mmCIF file with all atom_site columns, C-alpha atoms and ligand atoms in Angstrom:
data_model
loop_
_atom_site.group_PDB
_atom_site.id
_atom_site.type_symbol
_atom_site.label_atom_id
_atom_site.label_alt_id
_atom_site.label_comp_id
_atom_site.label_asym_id
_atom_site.label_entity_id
_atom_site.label_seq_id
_atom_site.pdbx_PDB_ins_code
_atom_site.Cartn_x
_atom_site.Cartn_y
_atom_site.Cartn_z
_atom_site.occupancy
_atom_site.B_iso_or_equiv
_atom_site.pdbx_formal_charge
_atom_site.auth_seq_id
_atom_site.auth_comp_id
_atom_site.auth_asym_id
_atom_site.auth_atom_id
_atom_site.pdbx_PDB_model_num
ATOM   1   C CA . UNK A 1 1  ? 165.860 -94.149 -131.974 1.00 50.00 ? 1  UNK A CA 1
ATOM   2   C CA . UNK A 1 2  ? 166.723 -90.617 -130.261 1.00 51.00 ? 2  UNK A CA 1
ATOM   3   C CA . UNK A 1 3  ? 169.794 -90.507 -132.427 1.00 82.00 ? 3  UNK A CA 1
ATOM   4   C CA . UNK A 1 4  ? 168.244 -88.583 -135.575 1.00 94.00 ? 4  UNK A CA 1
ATOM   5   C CA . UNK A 1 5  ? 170.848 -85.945 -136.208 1.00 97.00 ? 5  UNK A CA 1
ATOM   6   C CA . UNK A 1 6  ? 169.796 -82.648 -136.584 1.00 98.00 ? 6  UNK A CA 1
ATOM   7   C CA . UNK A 1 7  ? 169.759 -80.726 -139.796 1.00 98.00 ? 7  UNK A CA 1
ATOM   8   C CA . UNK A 1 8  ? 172.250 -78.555 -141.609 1.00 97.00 ? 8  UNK A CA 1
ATOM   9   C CA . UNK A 1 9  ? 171.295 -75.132 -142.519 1.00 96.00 ? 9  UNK A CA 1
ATOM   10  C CA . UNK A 1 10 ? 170.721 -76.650 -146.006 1.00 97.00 ? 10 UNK A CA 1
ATOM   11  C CA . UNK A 1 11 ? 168.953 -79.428 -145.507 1.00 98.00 ? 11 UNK A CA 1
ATOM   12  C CA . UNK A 1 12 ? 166.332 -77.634 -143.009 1.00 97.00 ? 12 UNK A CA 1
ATOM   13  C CA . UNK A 1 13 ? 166.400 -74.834 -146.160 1.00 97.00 ? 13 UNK A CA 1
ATOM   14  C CA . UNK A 1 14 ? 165.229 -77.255 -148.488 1.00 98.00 ? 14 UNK A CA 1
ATOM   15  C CA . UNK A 1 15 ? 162.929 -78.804 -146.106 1.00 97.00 ? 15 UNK A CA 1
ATOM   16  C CA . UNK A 1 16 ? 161.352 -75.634 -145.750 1.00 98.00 ? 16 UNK A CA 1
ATOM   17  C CA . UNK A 1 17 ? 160.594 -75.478 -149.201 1.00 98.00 ? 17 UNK A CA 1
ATOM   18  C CA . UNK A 1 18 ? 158.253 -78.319 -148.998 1.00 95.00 ? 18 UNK A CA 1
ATOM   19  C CA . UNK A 1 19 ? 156.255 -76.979 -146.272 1.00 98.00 ? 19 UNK A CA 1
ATOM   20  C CA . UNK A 1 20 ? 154.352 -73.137 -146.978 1.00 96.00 ? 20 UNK A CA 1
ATOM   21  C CA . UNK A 1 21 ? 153.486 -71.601 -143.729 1.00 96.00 ? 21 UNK A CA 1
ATOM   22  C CA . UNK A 1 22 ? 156.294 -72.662 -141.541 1.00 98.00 ? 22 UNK A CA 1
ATOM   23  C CA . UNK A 1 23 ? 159.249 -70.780 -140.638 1.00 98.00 ? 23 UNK A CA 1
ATOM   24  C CA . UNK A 1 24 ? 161.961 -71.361 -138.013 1.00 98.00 ? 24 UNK A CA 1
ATOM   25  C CA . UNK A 1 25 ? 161.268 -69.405 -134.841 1.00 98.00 ? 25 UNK A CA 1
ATOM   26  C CA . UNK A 1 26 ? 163.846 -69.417 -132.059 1.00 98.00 ? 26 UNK A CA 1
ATOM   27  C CA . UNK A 1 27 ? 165.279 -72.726 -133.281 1.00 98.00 ? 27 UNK A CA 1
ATOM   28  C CA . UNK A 1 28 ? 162.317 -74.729 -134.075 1.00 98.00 ? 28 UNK A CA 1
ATOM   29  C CA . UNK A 1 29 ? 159.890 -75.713 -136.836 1.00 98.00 ? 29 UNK A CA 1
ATOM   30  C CA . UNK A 1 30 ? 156.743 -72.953 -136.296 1.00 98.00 ? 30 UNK A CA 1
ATOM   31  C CA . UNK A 1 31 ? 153.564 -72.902 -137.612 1.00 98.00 ? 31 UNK A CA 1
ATOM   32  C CA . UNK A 1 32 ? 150.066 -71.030 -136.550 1.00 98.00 ? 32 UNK A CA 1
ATOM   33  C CA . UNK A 1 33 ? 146.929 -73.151 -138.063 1.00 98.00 ? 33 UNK A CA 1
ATOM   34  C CA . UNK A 1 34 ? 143.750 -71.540 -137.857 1.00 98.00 ? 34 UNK A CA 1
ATOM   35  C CA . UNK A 1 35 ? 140.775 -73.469 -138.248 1.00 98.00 ? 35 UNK A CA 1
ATOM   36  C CA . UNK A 1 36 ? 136.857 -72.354 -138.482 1.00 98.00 ? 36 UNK A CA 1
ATOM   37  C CA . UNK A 1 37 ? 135.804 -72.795 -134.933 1.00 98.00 ? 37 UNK A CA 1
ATOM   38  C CA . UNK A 1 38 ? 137.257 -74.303 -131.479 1.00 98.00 ? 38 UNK A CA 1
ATOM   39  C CA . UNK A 1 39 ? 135.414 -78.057 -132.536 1.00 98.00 ? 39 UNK A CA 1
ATOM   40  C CA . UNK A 1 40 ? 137.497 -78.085 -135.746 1.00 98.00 ? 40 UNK A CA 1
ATOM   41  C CA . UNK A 1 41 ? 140.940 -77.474 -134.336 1.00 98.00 ? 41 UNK A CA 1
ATOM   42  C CA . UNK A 1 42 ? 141.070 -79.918 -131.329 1.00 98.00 ? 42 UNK A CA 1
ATOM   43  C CA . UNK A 1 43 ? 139.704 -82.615 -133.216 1.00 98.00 ? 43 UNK A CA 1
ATOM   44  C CA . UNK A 1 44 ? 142.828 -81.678 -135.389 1.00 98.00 ? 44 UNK A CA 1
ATOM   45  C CA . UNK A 1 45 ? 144.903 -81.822 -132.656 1.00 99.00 ? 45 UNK A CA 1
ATOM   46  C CA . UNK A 1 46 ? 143.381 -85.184 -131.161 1.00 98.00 ? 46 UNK A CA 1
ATOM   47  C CA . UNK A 1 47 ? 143.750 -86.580 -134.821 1.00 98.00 ? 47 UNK A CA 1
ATOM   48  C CA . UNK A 1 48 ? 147.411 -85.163 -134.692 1.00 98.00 ? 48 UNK A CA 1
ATOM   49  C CA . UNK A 1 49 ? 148.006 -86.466 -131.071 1.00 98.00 ? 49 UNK A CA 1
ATOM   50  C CA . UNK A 1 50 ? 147.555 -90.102 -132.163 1.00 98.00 ? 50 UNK A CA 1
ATOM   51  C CA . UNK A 1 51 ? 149.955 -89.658 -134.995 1.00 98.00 ? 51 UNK A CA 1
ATOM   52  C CA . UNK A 1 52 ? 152.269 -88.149 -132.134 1.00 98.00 ? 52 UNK A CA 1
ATOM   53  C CA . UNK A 1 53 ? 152.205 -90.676 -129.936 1.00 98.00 ? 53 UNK A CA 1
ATOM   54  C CA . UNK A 1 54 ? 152.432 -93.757 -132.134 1.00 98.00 ? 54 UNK A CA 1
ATOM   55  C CA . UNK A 1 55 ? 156.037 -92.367 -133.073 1.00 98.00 ? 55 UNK A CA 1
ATOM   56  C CA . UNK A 1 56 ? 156.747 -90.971 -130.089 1.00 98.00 ? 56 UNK A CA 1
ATOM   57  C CA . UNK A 1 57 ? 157.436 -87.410 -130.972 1.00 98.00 ? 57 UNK A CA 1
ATOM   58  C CA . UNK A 1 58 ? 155.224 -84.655 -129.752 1.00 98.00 ? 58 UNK A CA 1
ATOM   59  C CA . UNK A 1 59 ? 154.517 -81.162 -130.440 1.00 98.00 ? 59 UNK A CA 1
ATOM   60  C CA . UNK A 1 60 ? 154.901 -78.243 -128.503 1.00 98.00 ? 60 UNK A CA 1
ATOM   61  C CA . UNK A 1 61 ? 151.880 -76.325 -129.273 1.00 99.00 ? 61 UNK A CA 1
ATOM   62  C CA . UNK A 1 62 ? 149.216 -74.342 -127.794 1.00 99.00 ? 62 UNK A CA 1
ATOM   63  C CA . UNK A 1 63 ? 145.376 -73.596 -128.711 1.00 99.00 ? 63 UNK A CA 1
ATOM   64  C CA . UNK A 1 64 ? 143.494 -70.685 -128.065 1.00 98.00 ? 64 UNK A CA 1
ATOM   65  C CA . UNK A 1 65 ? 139.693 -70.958 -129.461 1.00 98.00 ? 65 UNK A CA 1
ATOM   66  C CA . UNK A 1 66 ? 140.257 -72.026 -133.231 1.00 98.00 ? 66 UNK A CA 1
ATOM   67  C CA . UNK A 1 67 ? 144.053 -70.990 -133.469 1.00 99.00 ? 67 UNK A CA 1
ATOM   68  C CA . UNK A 1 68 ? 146.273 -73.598 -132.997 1.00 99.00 ? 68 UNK A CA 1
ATOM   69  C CA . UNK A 1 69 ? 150.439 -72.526 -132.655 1.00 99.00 ? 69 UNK A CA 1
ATOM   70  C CA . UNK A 1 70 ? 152.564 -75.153 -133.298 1.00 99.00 ? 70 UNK A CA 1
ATOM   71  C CA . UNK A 1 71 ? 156.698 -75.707 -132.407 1.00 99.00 ? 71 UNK A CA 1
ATOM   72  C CA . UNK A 1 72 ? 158.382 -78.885 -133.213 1.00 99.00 ? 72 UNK A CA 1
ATOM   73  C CA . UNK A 1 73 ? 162.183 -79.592 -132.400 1.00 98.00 ? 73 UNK A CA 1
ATOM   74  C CA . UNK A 1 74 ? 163.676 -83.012 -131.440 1.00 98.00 ? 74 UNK A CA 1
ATOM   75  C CA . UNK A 1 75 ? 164.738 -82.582 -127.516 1.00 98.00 ? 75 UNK A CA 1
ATOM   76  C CA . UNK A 1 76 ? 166.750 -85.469 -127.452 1.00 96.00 ? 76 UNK A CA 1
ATOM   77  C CA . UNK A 1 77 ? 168.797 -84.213 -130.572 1.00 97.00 ? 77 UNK A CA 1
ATOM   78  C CA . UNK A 1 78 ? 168.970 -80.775 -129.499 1.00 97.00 ? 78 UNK A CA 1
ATOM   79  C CA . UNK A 1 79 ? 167.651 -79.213 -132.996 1.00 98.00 ? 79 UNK A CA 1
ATOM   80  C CA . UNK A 1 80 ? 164.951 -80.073 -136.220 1.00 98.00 ? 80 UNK A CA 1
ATOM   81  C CA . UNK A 1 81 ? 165.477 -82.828 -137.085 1.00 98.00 ? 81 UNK A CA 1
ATOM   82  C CA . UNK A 1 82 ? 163.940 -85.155 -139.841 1.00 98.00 ? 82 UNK A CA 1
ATOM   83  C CA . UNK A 1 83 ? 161.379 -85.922 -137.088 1.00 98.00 ? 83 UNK A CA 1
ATOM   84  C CA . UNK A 1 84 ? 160.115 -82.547 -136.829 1.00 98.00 ? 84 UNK A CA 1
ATOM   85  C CA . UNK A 1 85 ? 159.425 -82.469 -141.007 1.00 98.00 ? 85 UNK A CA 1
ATOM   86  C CA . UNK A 1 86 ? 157.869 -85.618 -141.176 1.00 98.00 ? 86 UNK A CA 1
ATOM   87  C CA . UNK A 1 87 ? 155.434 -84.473 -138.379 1.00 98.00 ? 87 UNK A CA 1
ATOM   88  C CA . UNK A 1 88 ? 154.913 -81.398 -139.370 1.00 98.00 ? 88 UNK A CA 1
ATOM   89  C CA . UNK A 1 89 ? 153.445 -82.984 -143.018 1.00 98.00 ? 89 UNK A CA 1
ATOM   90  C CA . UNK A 1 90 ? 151.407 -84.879 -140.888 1.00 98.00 ? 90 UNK A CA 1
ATOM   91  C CA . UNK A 1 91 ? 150.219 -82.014 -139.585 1.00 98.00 ? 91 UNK A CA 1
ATOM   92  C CA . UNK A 1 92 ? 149.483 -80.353 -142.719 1.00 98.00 ? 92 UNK A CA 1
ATOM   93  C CA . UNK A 1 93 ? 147.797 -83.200 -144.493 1.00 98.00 ? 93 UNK A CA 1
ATOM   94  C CA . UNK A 1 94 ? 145.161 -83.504 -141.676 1.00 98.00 ? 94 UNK A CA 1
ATOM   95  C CA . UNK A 1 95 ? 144.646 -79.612 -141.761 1.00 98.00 ? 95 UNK A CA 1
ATOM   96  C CA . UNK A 1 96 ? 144.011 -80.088 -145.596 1.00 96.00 ? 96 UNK A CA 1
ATOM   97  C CA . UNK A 1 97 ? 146.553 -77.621 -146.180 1.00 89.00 ? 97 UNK A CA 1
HETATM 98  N N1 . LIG B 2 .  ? 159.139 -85.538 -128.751 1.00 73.80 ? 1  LIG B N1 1
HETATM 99  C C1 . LIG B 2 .  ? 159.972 -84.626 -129.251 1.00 73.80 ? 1  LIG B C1 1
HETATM 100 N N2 . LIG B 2 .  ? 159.492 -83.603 -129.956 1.00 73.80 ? 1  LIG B N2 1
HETATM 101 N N3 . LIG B 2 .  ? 161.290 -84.732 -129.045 1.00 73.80 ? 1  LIG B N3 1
HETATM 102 C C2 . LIG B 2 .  ? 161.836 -85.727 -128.361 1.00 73.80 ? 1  LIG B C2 1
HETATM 103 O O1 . LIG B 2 .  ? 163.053 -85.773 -128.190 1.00 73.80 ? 1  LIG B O1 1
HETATM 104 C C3 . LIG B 2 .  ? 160.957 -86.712 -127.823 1.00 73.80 ? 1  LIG B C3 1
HETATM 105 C C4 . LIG B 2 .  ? 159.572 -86.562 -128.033 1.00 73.80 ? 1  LIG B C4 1
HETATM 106 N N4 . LIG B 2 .  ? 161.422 -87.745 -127.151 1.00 73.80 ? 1  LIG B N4 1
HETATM 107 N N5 . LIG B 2 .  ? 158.707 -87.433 -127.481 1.00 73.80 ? 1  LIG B N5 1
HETATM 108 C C5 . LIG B 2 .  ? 160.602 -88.828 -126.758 1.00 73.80 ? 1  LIG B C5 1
HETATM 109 C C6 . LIG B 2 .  ? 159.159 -88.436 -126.539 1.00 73.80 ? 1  LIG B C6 1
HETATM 110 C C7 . LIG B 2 .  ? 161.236 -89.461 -125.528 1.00 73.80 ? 1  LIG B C7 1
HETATM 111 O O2 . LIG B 2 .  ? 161.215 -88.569 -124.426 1.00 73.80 ? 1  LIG B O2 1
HETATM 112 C C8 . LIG B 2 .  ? 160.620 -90.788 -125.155 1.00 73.80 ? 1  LIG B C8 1
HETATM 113 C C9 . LIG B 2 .  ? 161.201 -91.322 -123.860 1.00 73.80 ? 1  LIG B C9 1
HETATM 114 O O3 . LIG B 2 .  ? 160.857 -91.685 -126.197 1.00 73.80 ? 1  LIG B O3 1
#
């Protein structure tokens, strides 16, 4: 279960092509959403929370008023792994984005 490796430099390259607006920031899978008002990103995140929890891999992120900054690496794999992607298009199909 913990054992997803983590990516090569090419995979997570052609992972990134699949998801606009992330980037890699000091080793992990970034993204800042910014959503109309403080209502509309935590319901986001509670919608996003769910998804988190019922595959037990969570976010690193932080809110402040309607910006929501998001960090995803797999802890027990030391790196991004497939985890990370798969949540992170979670992420952006309940942003609409
Ligand atoms: N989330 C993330 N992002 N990385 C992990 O390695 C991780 C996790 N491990 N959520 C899970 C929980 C692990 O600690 C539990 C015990 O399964």
């Amino acid at each position: 279960m913990s054992r997803t490796p983590i990516l090569s430099e090419a995979e997570l390259a052609e992972a990134l092509r699949t998801l606009p607006g992330w980037t890699i920031a000091n080793g992990k899978l970034h993204r800042t959403y910014r959503f109309h008002d403080f209502s509309a990103a935590f319901g986001w995140m509670a919608r996003v929370a769910l998804v988190a929890e019922k595959s037990d891999h969570h976010p690193e992120w932080t809110n402040v008023y309607a910006t929501v900054t998001v960090d995803l690496v797999t802890h027990d794999a030391g790196g991004i792994t497939s985890r990370d992607v798969a949540l992170a298009k979670e992420m952006d199909l309940l942003a609409g984005t």
